[in-house]
C-alpha cells in the first residue's frame, strides 16, 4: 500500500453547470486518483472544511458564473487561516485569460479553461504533488 | 382512387380548411414566393407519389395532427419566428438600456436573464449571494428593480420571456404589479415564464424547494393565469439545459416530454381540464450543429407530443396537441479558441432551428464562452437570424426537409428511442421518481462523458480545439460587470427596506406563510400582495423555505 | 505520546484527518501502531453504527437525516463512508458525502470518505483503526456506511454495535437477497423509499423471512421500520427505534458480547497478518519465489517438502511460546 492522492472537486458559487466538474471528477478517477465530489452550490466554508476533513492533497474548483475573482481567493485564504495552506488549489470554468495572473498571485496554482485536455490536469497533479 | 389523387384531394381539403382559416386571419408576408432566381416556391411541397396513408399518418399537413410539419399551415410565409435575445446583466438600469438597444435593432421580444441569487431566491444582501450579484443576469430584489427594468418599455406591446424557475411566481407577480403601475391590465400581458423546475433538478441547478411543493407552485400559476393572465405562457418546458448538460438529442426530447407529462398530470390532479391549460404549455429546445439530426429531432418532438396529448390525455382541441417551442443555439458548442468561428456554428444551428419549425429563437454571441457578450457580438448574433430569415430562402416554404429519406428516417428513429425512454420512466413511477433516483442525471452524465472522451481522443473534431489550432492572443474588448455592483445593489435594497412600511410587509409575509400550510390555497394572490408592498424576493422565498424545506441534489456518480 | 495522538485526543480536526490518512495509507507501520496504542485508552465511549444495503438504497440520504436527529440531541457524529476503488486504476469517486454535505459546516459532524483500496468485505482495511481515532477524539456516534454490494459485507457486523440494513422496493431481486443471507447482517431493518410502490409488500416479505428465522433460533427481535429519506418521513421513528435497540442490547449484555467478539476478531486478524508478515520477511519469499518455482517445476522437490522445511526452520528460530 502507498499514499494515494486524494482530490476534492468542488463547485463554489451558485451556478448549477456541473457538466465540467463531473467530467473532471470521473476522468481523474479513471486516472487512478481518489476523488471526492461535493455537489453544486458549496460555500467557501463548506469546501474548506471538507478539504480538511478529507485530508485531500488538491482542491479543484469549478465555476461558470463569473464569481471566480471573489470566491477562489476566499477559499485559498480560508485554507491558510485553518493551517491547511499546503493543500493545492486549482480552478476551472469560464475564466477570462485576463483574470488568470491575479488569481495565480492569490494562490490558485493553475487555471484550466474549457477545452483543456484532461492530460494537462493530470500532468499538473503529477508535477506538483 | 389513385394514390396521387388522394394526395391532391387531401391537399385541397387542407387548403379549404386549416389553411384558409389562418390565411383569412393573417395573410402571408408576400403575395408570391420565389427562389432567389424567380422559380416559384411551393407553400407545402408534397410527394409526387408513394404510400398516402403512411404519409398522412406520420407526416401529414402543417397545422394539423400530428404536426410533424409544423404547428401552423403557413409557417414563416405568414410571419417569421420571434427573434428574442436573452439578455440582462448588472443592475436593472444597465439591463434596461440593453433592452431598449435591442428593441431599436429590430428585436421583437425581450428575454430576461436574472442573476443567480435572484434565480435561487436570495436577496443581494444574503451571504449566499457573495460574488454572484449581477453576474449572469440582472439582480432583482424588490419590485423597485422591476420598475427600473421596464422603465420606458411599453409592457402592453412587448412580449417578455423570463428565465425564472423556482421563484417564478414571485417574478411574475412583480411583472404584473409593475404593468399595472404603467396602466396595463394583466389580461393584456404577453410573455412566458420558464417555470420548469424538473429540469433544474436534473440539469440546471437553480432549484429551491422539493418537487411536491414546487409542483404546487406551478399548478398555482397555471390556475391563476388561466383566469387572470390568459395570454401568458405559464411554462416553458425546457430541454435546452438538459442538452447543455451533455445529453443526446434523443434524451433531450425524451426527458423534456417526460417533464411535460409530469406537469400535465399535476394539473389534472388539482382538477384542471386538459384543454384549459394545455394550449399554454410551451417548450424550449437546443439547436446543435448536427443539422439534419436536429431538424429530425424537432419534427419528432412535435409528433410525439401530439400523440401523447391526444392518446394519453385525450385532449380535444388541436391547440392542446401542438408543441410550440423556443430555441436557443447551443452554448456548449461555442469555443473560447478562435471565437469568430462561433459565428459559423451559430449560423448552422439557426438553420436547424428554422428548418425544424421553431416559434422563437435566441442566437448565441460568439464571445459567450469567454464572458458576457459585447454589444457588437449581440448584433452579429441577431443579424445571423435576420440573414436566415430574409436571404436564405428556407422561409419561403413549409418544412423544407420533409420527404428527405435521411431526415424522415432519422425522425422515425428518434421517435422510437424517445418512446423507449418514456416507457421506462413511466415504469419508474414518473419523472419525479426517475430524478430522485438519479436515473436521468446518470443517463445524461454518461452521454456527456462519452462525448468528452471522444473529443479528448480526437475521434470527434472540434475545429480550433483539437484540430486546426493556432496560437492566439488573449481576446480583448470583453465586457465586464461593474465590480461596485454588489455594493450598489445592497445599498439600494437597504434603502427600500428602510422606506417601506415594515408592519405591512410582516403581515403580508405571515399571511403567505399561513396560506402555504394549506395545500388547497393558491399562493399567487398572497405573493402579489407581498411584492406590491415591497416585500423582497428573498423574504418571500424564505417564508416558503420554512414551510416547504429545501431540495437536495440527487445525482448518482 | 506522539504529537499526532495528542491532537486527536484534543479533537483537532486536521489532526484527526491526518491520523486517518496515516492508518489508511498504512505505509508507516510503526508510527501507525504507536498512534493507535496511545489512543486506545481513550476509546470505548462511542456508539458504533453500521449502515448497509444495496447501492442506491438511500443509505447516504438516510444518514443525512439521521445526523439531523443526532444533532438535535447535541450528539457529536463521525461518518466513515466507504466506496469502491476501481480494480483497474485504483481510482475512486467518493460520492456519499454529497448527500450529507449540508452538515459540512457543522463542527460537531466529521465526514470522512474512504476508498476500499482493494479490501473486501464492504469496508476499507483501515476502517477499524479510523473508528478508534474518532472514538478517542470524542465523537459520540461513529457511523460506517458500507459500499453496499450485498452478502460479502459481514465485516461491518464485526465492526459495529448496531447494523442498519436498508432495503428498497423495486430492485427486483429483494427476495433473492433476503434468501441469500444478507438478512443475517442486519439488527434493524429499514425499508426506505416508502414513497415508491411496493414498499408495503417488501415489508411483508421481510417480516415473513424474519419470522422464519426467529422461529428457528428465537433470537433477538429485529425491528422493521419504513422511511422516505427524500420526503423526510419516518425518520424520527427510525431514530427512536435505533435508540431503544441500543438500550436493549446494553442492558441484556449483548453489546458487551458483541464488543468482545469484535476484539477477538481483531486480535486474530492482527495475529495472522503479523505472522504472515514475519514469515514473508524471514523467508524472503519475494526474492526467492522464482527459484523455488524453478525447483518445483524441475521436480527437484515437492511443494510440501520445500515449504515444510523452510517453515520448520522459521519455527525453530523464533522464540515460540
Ligand atoms: N424517492 C426516493 N428516493 C430516495 C430516497 N432515499 C434516497 N433516494 C434517492 O436514491 C438515490 C440513491 O441514494 P443514496 O443515498 O446515494 O443511496 P446509497 O447508495 O444507498 O447511499 C439518490 O438519488 C437519492 O436521492 C427516498 O426515500 N425516496
Ligand atoms: Mg451512499
PDB file of C-alpha atoms in Angstrom, chain A residues 66 68-69 94-104 111, chain B residues 480:
ATOM      1  CA  UNK A  66     -18.126  34.660 -13.187  1.00  0.00           C
ATOM      2  CA  UNK A  68     -14.239  33.308  -9.512  1.00  0.00           C
ATOM      3  CA  UNK A  69     -12.389  36.517  -8.619  1.00  0.00           C
ATOM      4  CA  UNK A  94     -15.348  30.168 -17.830  1.00  0.00           C
ATOM      5  CA  UNK A  95     -12.476  32.354 -16.719  1.00  0.00           C
ATOM      6  CA  UNK A  96     -11.179  35.149 -18.921  1.00  0.00           C
ATOM      7  CA  UNK A  97      -7.463  34.995 -19.698  1.00  0.00           C
ATOM      8  CA  UNK A  98      -7.032  38.431 -18.174  1.00  0.00           C
ATOM      9  CA  UNK A  99      -8.152  37.235 -14.732  1.00  0.00           C
ATOM     10  CA  UNK A 100      -5.646  34.400 -14.554  1.00  0.00           C
ATOM     11  CA  UNK A 101      -2.488  36.262 -13.462  1.00  0.00           C
ATOM     12  CA  UNK A 102      -4.174  37.822 -10.462  1.00  0.00           C
ATOM     13  CA  UNK A 103      -5.775  34.524  -9.452  1.00  0.00           C
ATOM     14  CA  UNK A 104      -2.359  32.870  -9.565  1.00  0.00           C
ATOM     15  CA  UNK A 111      -6.435  27.529 -14.065  1.00  0.00           C
TER      16      UNK A 111
ATOM     17  CA  UNK B 480     -17.107  43.034 -17.544  1.00  0.00           C
TER      18      UNK B 480
END
